[in-house]
PDB file of C-alpha atoms and ligand atoms in Angstrom:
ATOM      1  CA  MET A   1      19.121  12.762 -22.636  1.00 92.00           C
ATOM      2  CA  ILE A   2      20.605  13.195 -26.343  1.00 96.00           C
ATOM      3  CA  GLU A   3      23.616  12.506 -27.934  1.00 97.00           C
ATOM      4  CA  TYR A   4      25.376  12.750 -31.548  1.00 97.00           C
ATOM      5  CA  LYS A   5      28.825  11.201 -30.939  1.00 97.00           C
ATOM      6  CA  ASN A   6      31.045  11.882 -33.953  1.00 97.00           C
ATOM      7  CA  VAL A   7      27.976  11.916 -36.668  1.00 97.00           C
ATOM      8  CA  SER A   8      28.323  12.498 -40.552  1.00 97.00           C
ATOM      9  CA  PHE A   9      26.458  12.242 -42.698  1.00 96.00           C
ATOM     10  CA  ILE A  10      27.376  12.338 -46.150  1.00 96.00           C
ATOM     11  CA  ARG A  11      25.693  11.987 -49.842  1.00 94.00           C
ATOM     12  CA  ASP A  12      27.308  11.904 -53.188  1.00 92.00           C
ATOM     13  CA  ASP A  13      30.559  12.472 -51.348  1.00 90.00           C
ATOM     14  CA  ARG A  14      29.846  15.686 -49.809  1.00 93.00           C
ATOM     15  CA  LYS A  15      29.528  15.791 -45.998  1.00 94.00           C
ATOM     16  CA  ILE A  16      26.215  17.824 -45.499  1.00 96.00           C
ATOM     17  CA  ILE A  17      27.099  16.912 -41.335  1.00 97.00           C
ATOM     18  CA  ASP A  18      30.478  16.655 -40.532  1.00 96.00           C
ATOM     19  CA  ASN A  19      31.681  15.159 -37.706  1.00 96.00           C
ATOM     20  CA  VAL A  20      28.951  16.674 -35.307  1.00 97.00           C
ATOM     21  CA  SER A  21      29.191  15.901 -31.284  1.00 97.00           C
ATOM     22  CA  PHE A  22      26.414  17.025 -29.268  1.00 96.00           C
ATOM     23  CA  LYS A  23      24.778  16.975 -26.436  1.00 96.00           C
ATOM     24  CA  LEU A  24      21.215  17.991 -24.328  1.00 97.00           C
ATOM     25  CA  ASN A  25      20.820  17.463 -21.128  1.00 96.00           C
ATOM     26  CA  SER A  26      17.668  17.615 -19.332  1.00 95.00           C
ATOM     27  CA  GLY A  27      16.621  21.069 -17.947  1.00 94.00           C
ATOM     28  CA  GLU A  28      18.461  22.752 -21.138  1.00 96.00           C
ATOM     29  CA  ASN A  29      16.715  24.428 -24.242  1.00 97.00           C
ATOM     30  CA  TRP A  30      18.466  24.667 -27.621  1.00 97.00           C
ATOM     31  CA  ALA A  31      18.692  27.277 -30.540  1.00 97.00           C
ATOM     32  CA  ILE A  32      20.119  25.925 -33.768  1.00 97.00           C
ATOM     33  CA  LEU A  33      21.201  28.753 -35.747  1.00 97.00           C
ATOM     34  CA  GLY A  34      22.849  28.294 -38.978  1.00 96.00           C
ATOM     35  CA  PRO A  35      22.914  29.693 -42.744  1.00 95.00           C
ATOM     36  CA  ASN A  36      20.132  28.446 -45.519  1.00 95.00           C
ATOM     37  CA  GLY A  37      22.108  24.595 -46.120  1.00 94.00           C
ATOM     38  CA  SER A  38      24.355  24.699 -43.225  1.00 96.00           C
ATOM     39  CA  GLY A  39      22.511  20.892 -42.486  1.00 95.00           C
ATOM     40  CA  LYS A  40      20.208  22.025 -39.318  1.00 95.00           C
ATOM     41  CA  SER A  41      17.424  20.002 -40.326  1.00 92.00           C
ATOM     42  CA  THR A  42      19.100  17.400 -41.721  1.00 94.00           C
ATOM     43  CA  LEU A  43      21.161  17.028 -38.287  1.00 95.00           C
ATOM     44  CA  PHE A  44      17.898  16.553 -36.197  1.00 94.00           C
ATOM     45  CA  SER A  45      15.535  14.872 -38.445  1.00 92.00           C
ATOM     46  CA  MET A  46      17.854  12.443 -37.493  1.00 94.00           C
ATOM     47  CA  LEU A  47      16.135  12.093 -34.343  1.00 94.00           C
ATOM     48  CA  MET A  48      12.892  10.988 -35.840  1.00 89.00           C
ATOM     49  CA  ALA A  49      15.208   8.595 -38.112  1.00 89.00           C
ATOM     50  CA  TYR A  50      13.727  10.347 -41.289  1.00 88.00           C
ATOM     51  CA  THR A  51      17.910  10.458 -42.050  1.00 90.00           C
ATOM     52  CA  VAL A  52      20.075   8.268 -40.933  1.00 92.00           C
ATOM     53  CA  PRO A  53      23.842   8.732 -40.232  1.00 94.00           C
ATOM     54  CA  SER A  54      26.376   7.897 -42.030  1.00 95.00           C
ATOM     55  CA  ARG A  55      28.936   7.698 -39.588  1.00 96.00           C
ATOM     56  CA  GLY A  56      28.817   7.999 -35.523  1.00 96.00           C
ATOM     57  CA  SER A  57      26.634   6.981 -33.398  1.00 95.00           C
ATOM     58  CA  VAL A  58      23.011   9.143 -32.496  1.00 96.00           C
ATOM     59  CA  SER A  59      21.317   8.410 -28.513  1.00 96.00           C
ATOM     60  CA  ALA A  60      18.299   9.303 -26.891  1.00 96.00           C
ATOM     61  CA  PHE A  61      17.403   8.458 -23.514  1.00 95.00           C
ATOM     62  CA  GLY A  62      19.604   5.739 -23.247  1.00 93.00           C
ATOM     63  CA  THR A  63      18.895   3.927 -26.183  1.00 94.00           C
ATOM     64  CA  GLU A  64      21.577   4.188 -29.181  1.00 94.00           C
ATOM     65  CA  PHE A  65      19.739   4.484 -33.069  1.00 93.00           C
ATOM     66  CA  GLY A  66      19.800   1.006 -34.332  1.00 89.00           C
ATOM     67  CA  ARG A  67      20.862  -0.932 -31.167  1.00 90.00           C
ATOM     68  CA  GLY A  68      17.630  -0.458 -29.096  1.00 86.00           C
ATOM     69  CA  ASN A  69      13.846  -0.074 -30.512  1.00 91.00           C
ATOM     70  CA  TRP A  70      14.065   3.778 -31.948  1.00 92.00           C
ATOM     71  CA  ASN A  71       9.942   3.732 -31.883  1.00 92.00           C
ATOM     72  CA  THR A  72       9.883   4.218 -28.303  1.00 92.00           C
ATOM     73  CA  VAL A  73      12.652   6.738 -28.466  1.00 93.00           C
ATOM     74  CA  LYS A  74      10.673   8.446 -31.376  1.00 92.00           C
ATOM     75  CA  SER A  75       7.404   7.967 -29.470  1.00 91.00           C
ATOM     76  CA  GLN A  76       8.840  10.764 -26.600  1.00 94.00           C
ATOM     77  CA  ILE A  77       9.764  13.420 -29.238  1.00 94.00           C
ATOM     78  CA  GLY A  78       7.975  15.852 -31.177  1.00 92.00           C
ATOM     79  CA  ILE A  79       8.246  17.671 -33.967  1.00 91.00           C
ATOM     80  CA  VAL A  80       6.600  20.619 -35.959  1.00 91.00           C
ATOM     81  CA  SER A  81       7.735  21.249 -39.217  1.00 87.00           C
ATOM     82  CA  SER A  82       7.081  22.164 -42.875  1.00 84.00           C
ATOM     83  CA  THR A  83       7.218  18.354 -43.190  1.00 79.00           C
ATOM     84  CA  MET A  84       3.968  18.613 -41.490  1.00 78.00           C
ATOM     85  CA  ASP A  85       2.174  20.428 -44.874  1.00 80.00           C
ATOM     86  CA  ARG A  86       1.817  17.207 -46.568  1.00 82.00           C
ATOM     87  CA  PHE A  87      -1.094  16.383 -43.943  1.00 82.00           C
ATOM     88  CA  ASP A  88      -2.567  19.747 -44.925  1.00 86.00           C
ATOM     89  CA  GLU A  89      -5.268  18.439 -47.132  1.00 87.00           C
ATOM     90  CA  VAL A  90      -6.806  15.726 -44.297  1.00 87.00           C
ATOM     91  CA  LEU A  91      -6.206  18.736 -41.232  1.00 91.00           C
ATOM     92  CA  ASN A  92      -8.124  21.590 -43.415  1.00 93.00           C
ATOM     93  CA  LYS A  93     -11.453  19.201 -42.692  1.00 92.00           C
ATOM     94  CA  GLN A  94     -10.391  18.778 -39.195  1.00 93.00           C
ATOM     95  CA  SER A  95     -11.436  20.750 -35.978  1.00 95.00           C
ATOM     96  CA  VAL A  96      -9.076  22.369 -33.855  1.00 96.00           C
ATOM     97  CA  PHE A  97      -9.919  20.131 -30.516  1.00 95.00           C
ATOM     98  CA  ASP A  98      -9.887  17.075 -33.264  1.00 94.00           C
ATOM     99  CA  ILE A  99      -6.408  18.001 -34.151  1.00 94.00           C
ATOM    100  CA  VAL A 100      -5.261  18.698 -30.616  1.00 95.00           C
ATOM    101  CA  LEU A 101      -7.213  15.189 -29.565  1.00 94.00           C
ATOM    102  CA  SER A 102      -5.283  13.341 -31.932  1.00 92.00           C
ATOM    103  CA  GLY A 103      -2.185  14.073 -31.242  1.00 92.00           C
ATOM    104  CA  ILE A 104      -2.838  11.931 -27.826  1.00 90.00           C
ATOM    105  CA  LYS A 105      -3.300   9.159 -30.276  1.00 80.00           C
ATOM    106  CA  LYS A 106      -0.505  10.139 -32.359  1.00 76.00           C
ATOM    107  CA  THR A 107      -2.559   9.676 -35.744  1.00 72.00           C
ATOM    108  CA  ILE A 108      -4.088  12.359 -38.227  1.00 75.00           C
ATOM    109  CA  GLY A 109      -7.578  11.921 -37.483  1.00 70.00           C
ATOM    110  CA  ILE A 110      -9.495  10.147 -35.012  1.00 67.00           C
ATOM    111  CA  TYR A 111     -10.082   6.687 -35.342  1.00 67.00           C
ATOM    112  CA  ASP A 112     -10.362   5.136 -32.412  1.00 72.00           C
ATOM    113  CA  GLU A 113     -12.768   5.328 -29.411  1.00 81.00           C
ATOM    114  CA  VAL A 114     -12.060   8.608 -27.348  1.00 75.00           C
ATOM    115  CA  ARG A 115     -11.737   7.809 -23.862  1.00 87.00           C
ATOM    116  CA  GLU A 116     -12.824  10.254 -21.185  1.00 90.00           C
ATOM    117  CA  PHE A 117      -9.526  10.972 -19.902  1.00 91.00           C
ATOM    118  CA  GLU A 118      -8.064  11.695 -23.128  1.00 91.00           C
ATOM    119  CA  PHE A 119     -11.158  14.519 -23.878  1.00 92.00           C
ATOM    120  CA  GLU A 120     -10.667  16.098 -20.512  1.00 94.00           C
ATOM    121  CA  LYS A 121      -6.643  16.073 -21.063  1.00 95.00           C
ATOM    122  CA  THR A 122      -7.732  18.267 -24.626  1.00 95.00           C
ATOM    123  CA  VAL A 123      -9.985  20.113 -22.574  1.00 96.00           C
ATOM    124  CA  GLY A 124      -7.263  20.995 -20.464  1.00 94.00           C
ATOM    125  CA  TYR A 125      -4.556  21.713 -23.275  1.00 93.00           C
ATOM    126  CA  ILE A 126      -7.088  24.067 -25.277  1.00 94.00           C
ATOM    127  CA  LYS A 127      -7.414  26.001 -21.898  1.00 93.00           C
ATOM    128  CA  LYS A 128      -4.126  26.238 -20.990  1.00 89.00           C
ATOM    129  CA  PHE A 129      -2.820  27.305 -24.282  1.00 89.00           C
ATOM    130  CA  SER A 130      -5.703  29.592 -25.342  1.00 88.00           C
ATOM    131  CA  LEU A 131      -7.301  27.930 -28.111  1.00 91.00           C
ATOM    132  CA  GLY A 132     -10.717  27.994 -26.651  1.00 92.00           C
ATOM    133  CA  ASN A 133     -12.131  30.390 -29.430  1.00 93.00           C
ATOM    134  CA  LEU A 134     -10.878  28.381 -32.025  1.00 94.00           C
ATOM    135  CA  SER A 135     -11.843  24.914 -30.811  1.00 94.00           C
ATOM    136  CA  ASP A 136     -14.749  24.171 -33.046  1.00 95.00           C
ATOM    137  CA  LYS A 137     -13.190  25.903 -36.108  1.00 96.00           C
ATOM    138  CA  LYS A 138     -11.508  23.917 -38.928  1.00 96.00           C
ATOM    139  CA  TYR A 139      -7.848  24.106 -39.584  1.00 95.00           C
ATOM    140  CA  GLY A 140      -8.163  24.973 -43.350  1.00 95.00           C
ATOM    141  CA  ASN A 141     -10.005  28.092 -41.859  1.00 95.00           C
ATOM    142  CA  LEU A 142      -7.345  29.104 -39.632  1.00 94.00           C
ATOM    143  CA  SER A 143      -4.251  31.694 -40.330  1.00 89.00           C
ATOM    144  CA  GLN A 144      -1.012  30.664 -40.518  1.00 87.00           C
ATOM    145  CA  GLY A 145       0.065  31.472 -36.750  1.00 87.00           C
ATOM    146  CA  GLU A 146      -3.047  30.023 -35.592  1.00 91.00           C
ATOM    147  CA  ARG A 147      -1.976  26.720 -37.498  1.00 92.00           C
ATOM    148  CA  LYS A 148       1.624  26.524 -35.830  1.00 90.00           C
ATOM    149  CA  LYS A 149       0.151  26.854 -32.801  1.00 91.00           C
ATOM    150  CA  VAL A 150      -2.546  24.311 -32.816  1.00 93.00           C
ATOM    151  CA  LEU A 151       0.394  21.926 -34.402  1.00 93.00           C
ATOM    152  CA  VAL A 152       2.686  22.991 -31.659  1.00 92.00           C
ATOM    153  CA  VAL A 153      -0.426  22.292 -28.756  1.00 93.00           C
ATOM    154  CA  ARG A 154      -0.656  18.767 -31.152  1.00 94.00           C
ATOM    155  CA  SER A 155       2.710  17.658 -30.278  1.00 93.00           C
ATOM    156  CA  LEU A 156       2.740  19.026 -26.581  1.00 93.00           C
ATOM    157  CA  ILE A 157       0.072  17.009 -25.895  1.00 94.00           C
ATOM    158  CA  SER A 158       1.785  13.599 -25.870  1.00 92.00           C
ATOM    159  CA  ASN A 159       3.790  15.424 -22.978  1.00 93.00           C
ATOM    160  CA  PRO A 160       7.478  14.822 -25.314  1.00 95.00           C
ATOM    161  CA  ARG A 161      10.529  14.718 -23.827  1.00 96.00           C
ATOM    162  CA  VAL A 162      12.037  16.307 -26.684  1.00 96.00           C
ATOM    163  CA  LEU A 163      10.360  18.686 -28.674  1.00 96.00           C
ATOM    164  CA  ILE A 164      11.850  19.891 -32.233  1.00 95.00           C
ATOM    165  CA  LEU A 165      10.463  23.388 -33.898  1.00 95.00           C
ATOM    166  CA  ASP A 166      12.012  23.652 -37.086  1.00 93.00           C
ATOM    167  CA  GLU A 167      11.504  27.726 -37.989  1.00 92.00           C
ATOM    168  CA  PRO A 168       8.027  27.257 -36.394  1.00 90.00           C
ATOM    169  CA  CYS A 169       7.460  31.519 -36.883  1.00 91.00           C
ATOM    170  CA  ALA A 170       8.738  31.589 -40.789  1.00 89.00           C
ATOM    171  CA  SER A 171       6.323  33.515 -42.616  1.00 83.00           C
ATOM    172  CA  LEU A 172       4.334  34.521 -39.387  1.00 86.00           C
ATOM    173  CA  ASP A 173       3.902  38.507 -39.263  1.00 88.00           C
ATOM    174  CA  LEU A 174       5.336  40.060 -36.164  1.00 91.00           C
ATOM    175  CA  TYR A 175       1.432  39.917 -34.340  1.00 89.00           C
ATOM    176  CA  GLN A 176       1.743  35.746 -35.050  1.00 85.00           C
ATOM    177  CA  ARG A 177       5.093  35.740 -34.415  1.00 89.00           C
ATOM    178  CA  GLU A 178       5.162  37.025 -30.481  1.00 91.00           C
ATOM    179  CA  ASN A 179       1.963  35.330 -29.841  1.00 88.00           C
ATOM    180  CA  LEU A 180       3.448  31.868 -30.274  1.00 89.00           C
ATOM    181  CA  LEU A 181       6.316  32.383 -28.872  1.00 93.00           C
ATOM    182  CA  ARG A 182       4.479  33.639 -26.424  1.00 90.00           C
ATOM    183  CA  THR A 183       2.710  30.296 -26.193  1.00 88.00           C
ATOM    184  CA  LEU A 184       6.101  28.359 -26.179  1.00 91.00           C
ATOM    185  CA  GLU A 185       7.082  30.498 -23.002  1.00 91.00           C
ATOM    186  CA  LYS A 186       3.897  28.015 -21.519  1.00 87.00           C
ATOM    187  CA  ILE A 187       5.598  24.949 -22.326  1.00 91.00           C
ATOM    188  CA  ASP A 188       6.315  22.782 -18.915  1.00 87.00           C
ATOM    189  CA  GLU A 189       9.549  22.001 -18.645  1.00 89.00           C
ATOM    190  CA  GLN A 190       9.814  18.623 -18.542  1.00 91.00           C
ATOM    191  CA  THR A 191       9.945  19.132 -22.435  1.00 95.00           C
ATOM    192  CA  ASN A 192      12.942  20.100 -23.507  1.00 96.00           C
ATOM    193  CA  LEU A 193      13.497  22.248 -26.588  1.00 96.00           C
ATOM    194  CA  ILE A 194      15.445  22.237 -29.906  1.00 97.00           C
ATOM    195  CA  TYR A 195      14.166  25.474 -31.640  1.00 96.00           C
ATOM    196  CA  ILE A 196      15.780  25.911 -35.451  1.00 96.00           C
ATOM    197  CA  THR A 197      15.536  29.438 -36.669  1.00 96.00           C
ATOM    198  CA  HIS A 198      17.167  32.068 -38.966  1.00 94.00           C
ATOM    199  CA  ASP A 199      16.173  34.778 -36.547  1.00 93.00           C
ATOM    200  CA  ILE A 200      17.945  35.791 -33.162  1.00 94.00           C
ATOM    201  CA  ASN A 201      14.881  37.809 -32.108  1.00 93.00           C
ATOM    202  CA  GLU A 202      13.117  34.785 -32.007  1.00 94.00           C
ATOM    203  CA  ILE A 203      15.340  33.474 -28.851  1.00 94.00           C
ATOM    204  CA  MET A 204      13.658  33.652 -25.788  1.00 93.00           C
ATOM    205  CA  GLU A 205      14.687  33.994 -22.432  1.00 92.00           C
ATOM    206  CA  PHE A 206      13.611  30.003 -22.420  1.00 93.00           C
ATOM    207  CA  ILE A 207      16.446  29.105 -24.486  1.00 95.00           C
ATOM    208  CA  THR A 208      19.917  28.148 -22.632  1.00 96.00           C
ATOM    209  CA  ASN A 209      21.720  27.260 -25.092  1.00 97.00           C
ATOM    210  CA  VAL A 210      22.661  27.913 -28.705  1.00 97.00           C
ATOM    211  CA  MET A 211      24.360  26.231 -31.587  1.00 98.00           C
ATOM    212  CA  LEU A 212      25.607  27.659 -34.708  1.00 98.00           C
ATOM    213  CA  ILE A 213      25.820  25.488 -37.466  1.00 98.00           C
ATOM    214  CA  LYS A 214      28.335  26.079 -41.027  1.00 97.00           C
ATOM    215  CA  ASP A 215      29.003  23.900 -43.730  1.00 96.00           C
ATOM    216  CA  GLY A 216      27.735  20.958 -41.364  1.00 96.00           C
ATOM    217  CA  LYS A 217      30.106  22.127 -38.661  1.00 97.00           C
ATOM    218  CA  ILE A 218      29.597  22.949 -35.599  1.00 97.00           C
ATOM    219  CA  TYR A 219      30.550  26.519 -36.018  1.00 98.00           C
ATOM    220  CA  LYS A 220      30.088  27.302 -31.548  1.00 97.00           C
ATOM    221  CA  SER A 221      28.089  26.157 -29.350  1.00 97.00           C
ATOM    222  CA  GLY A 222      27.558  26.262 -25.250  1.00 97.00           C
ATOM    223  CA  LEU A 223      25.084  28.753 -23.440  1.00 96.00           C
ATOM    224  CA  LYS A 224      23.216  31.484 -25.185  1.00 95.00           C
ATOM    225  CA  GLU A 225      25.171  34.171 -23.434  1.00 92.00           C
ATOM    226  CA  ASP A 226      28.975  32.438 -24.497  1.00 95.00           C
ATOM    227  CA  VAL A 227      27.478  31.835 -27.870  1.00 96.00           C
ATOM    228  CA  LEU A 228      25.585  34.404 -29.007  1.00 96.00           C
ATOM    229  CA  THR A 229      27.863  37.372 -29.730  1.00 95.00           C
ATOM    230  CA  SER A 230      28.747  39.701 -32.534  1.00 95.00           C
ATOM    231  CA  GLU A 231      32.300  38.047 -33.227  1.00 96.00           C
ATOM    232  CA  ASN A 232      30.775  34.472 -33.411  1.00 97.00           C
ATOM    233  CA  LEU A 233      27.452  36.230 -35.566  1.00 96.00           C
ATOM    234  CA  SER A 234      29.798  37.884 -37.826  1.00 96.00           C
ATOM    235  CA  GLY A 235      32.186  34.596 -38.590  1.00 96.00           C
ATOM    236  CA  LEU A 236      28.967  32.553 -39.103  1.00 96.00           C
ATOM    237  CA  TYR A 237      27.450  34.683 -41.235  1.00 95.00           C
ATOM    238  CA  ASP A 238      30.477  35.753 -43.076  1.00 94.00           C
ATOM    239  CA  LEU A 239      29.151  39.530 -42.689  1.00 94.00           C
ATOM    240  CA  LYS A 240      29.727  42.292 -40.035  1.00 94.00           C
ATOM    241  CA  VAL A 241      26.910  42.326 -37.674  1.00 94.00           C
ATOM    242  CA  GLU A 242      26.775  43.899 -34.494  1.00 95.00           C
ATOM    243  CA  LEU A 243      24.190  41.826 -31.676  1.00 94.00           C
ATOM    244  CA  GLU A 244      22.361  43.854 -29.305  1.00 92.00           C
ATOM    245  CA  TRP A 245      20.688  43.052 -26.486  1.00 89.00           C
ATOM    246  CA  ASN A 246      16.962  44.701 -25.123  1.00 85.00           C
ATOM    247  CA  GLY A 247      16.518  43.401 -22.132  1.00 82.00           C
ATOM    248  CA  LYS A 248      16.528  39.245 -22.844  1.00 84.00           C
ATOM    249  CA  ARG A 249      16.576  39.550 -26.304  1.00 89.00           C
ATOM    250  CA  ALA A 250      18.836  40.331 -28.617  1.00 91.00           C
ATOM    251  CA  TRP A 251      18.804  41.437 -32.522  1.00 90.00           C
ATOM    252  CA  VAL A 252      21.203  41.931 -34.879  1.00 92.00           C
ATOM    253  CA  LYS A 253      22.222  44.912 -36.933  1.00 92.00           C
ATOM    254  CA  VAL A 254      24.141  44.707 -40.218  1.00 92.00           C
ATOM    255  CA  GLU A 255      27.108  47.077 -40.090  1.00 82.00           C
ATOM    256  CA  GLU A 256      27.638  48.895 -43.612  1.00 74.00           C
TER     257      GLU A 256
HETATM  258  N1  LIG B   1      18.832  12.896 -48.604  1.00 53.38           N
HETATM  259  C1  LIG B   1      19.600  13.845 -48.678  1.00 53.38           C
HETATM  260  N2  LIG B   1      20.423  13.571 -50.021  1.00 53.38           N
HETATM  261  C2  LIG B   1      21.010  14.481 -50.026  1.00 53.38           C
HETATM  262  N3  LIG B   1      21.132  16.157 -50.699  1.00 53.38           N
HETATM  263  C3  LIG B   1      20.732  16.048 -48.857  1.00 53.38           C
HETATM  264  C4  LIG B   1      19.698  14.919 -48.249  1.00 53.38           C
HETATM  265  N4  LIG B   1      18.964  15.663 -47.332  1.00 53.38           N
HETATM  266  C5  LIG B   1      19.479  17.102 -47.134  1.00 53.38           C
HETATM  267  N5  LIG B   1      20.727  17.178 -48.407  1.00 53.38           N
HETATM  268  C6  LIG B   1      20.845  18.664 -48.666  1.00 53.38           C
HETATM  269  O1  LIG B   1      21.987  19.207 -47.650  1.00 53.38           O
HETATM  270  C7  LIG B   1      22.320  20.421 -47.411  1.00 53.38           C
HETATM  271  C8  LIG B   1      21.629  20.865 -45.956  1.00 53.38           C
HETATM  272  O2  LIG B   1      20.195  20.711 -46.006  1.00 53.38           O
HETATM  273  P1  LIG B   1      19.372  21.088 -44.401  1.00 53.38           P
HETATM  274  O3  LIG B   1      18.003  21.013 -45.256  1.00 53.38           O
HETATM  275  O4  LIG B   1      19.700  20.349 -43.477  1.00 53.38           O
HETATM  276  O5  LIG B   1      19.436  22.743 -44.115  1.00 53.38           O
HETATM  277  P2  LIG B   1      18.709  23.634 -43.335  1.00 53.38           P
HETATM  278  O6  LIG B   1      20.374  24.258 -42.804  1.00 53.38           O
HETATM  279  O7  LIG B   1      17.894  22.996 -42.599  1.00 53.38           O
HETATM  280  O8  LIG B   1      19.290  24.722 -44.212  1.00 53.38           O
HETATM  281  P3  LIG B   1      17.545  25.955 -44.238  1.00 53.38           P
HETATM  282  O9  LIG B   1      18.119  27.021 -43.356  1.00 53.38           O
HETATM  283  O10 LIG B   1      17.835  26.364 -45.721  1.00 53.38           O
HETATM  284  O11 LIG B   1      16.151  25.356 -43.804  1.00 53.38           O
HETATM  285  C9  LIG B   1      21.175  21.073 -48.330  1.00 53.38           C
HETATM  286  O12 LIG B   1      22.222  21.340 -49.471  1.00 53.38           O
HETATM  287  C10 LIG B   1      20.395  20.053 -48.585  1.00 53.38           C
HETATM  288  O13 LIG B   1      20.058  19.947 -50.205  1.00 53.38           O
END
């Protein structure tokens, strides 16, 4: 579905992304881990054309970036990241229902006539993702966790083939984090996730593959069980850590 071939992104003679090759196949959900500034957001912002590779090629759904209509590709990719924060002023005044509905229209705000099937689809998504109690509330009055959830559902309503979640649980308390993770569990299999995080504990059962990025390079990548090991994480963070599994989720202990 998505393929990066020998991709580099160079700024001021610095290789921010260094010769990355990566393939996301249908049915896979990837978690992306790496130290601050390792290039995680830059790597995947290429899919939204926020960043253009300096070398190599990026393809999605059979179209190579720069050689086909990337707007058609982008219409099949959703993203929830802090880049949405710049729309807060507009979003704050809107109801949760309208924000979810605007995901069908792919606009910030509703400007066109709403057709009945669009209204019904929104009702369905509000119900499926348990947003009924918030539906009439203004976005500006929601908690951080509720806001993130609304933005995720807004992205999902356009049935993206790939959804990029860039640190969706950052700054959420434990309760709100778990609530958001439960929401992600309800996502259809047709949507493949790219889940960027700093927290190993957020890597849920639905994550099938993991990529570890260090200094713009892939440090390790593959099946979750193979990549998430004490040895790999110790090397990734230059810190002696021990990974423990509690059933289906893992967490790390830093060794003294
Ligand atoms: N357009 C650009 N021009 C110059 N430097 C850039 C550009 N885009 C990203 N960088 C730099 O590239 C590095 C990687 O940034 P990026 O945000 O991708 O890292 P990250 O792994 O997502 O970090 P974090 O975990 O802190 O969010 C940073 O040092 C950043 O300042």
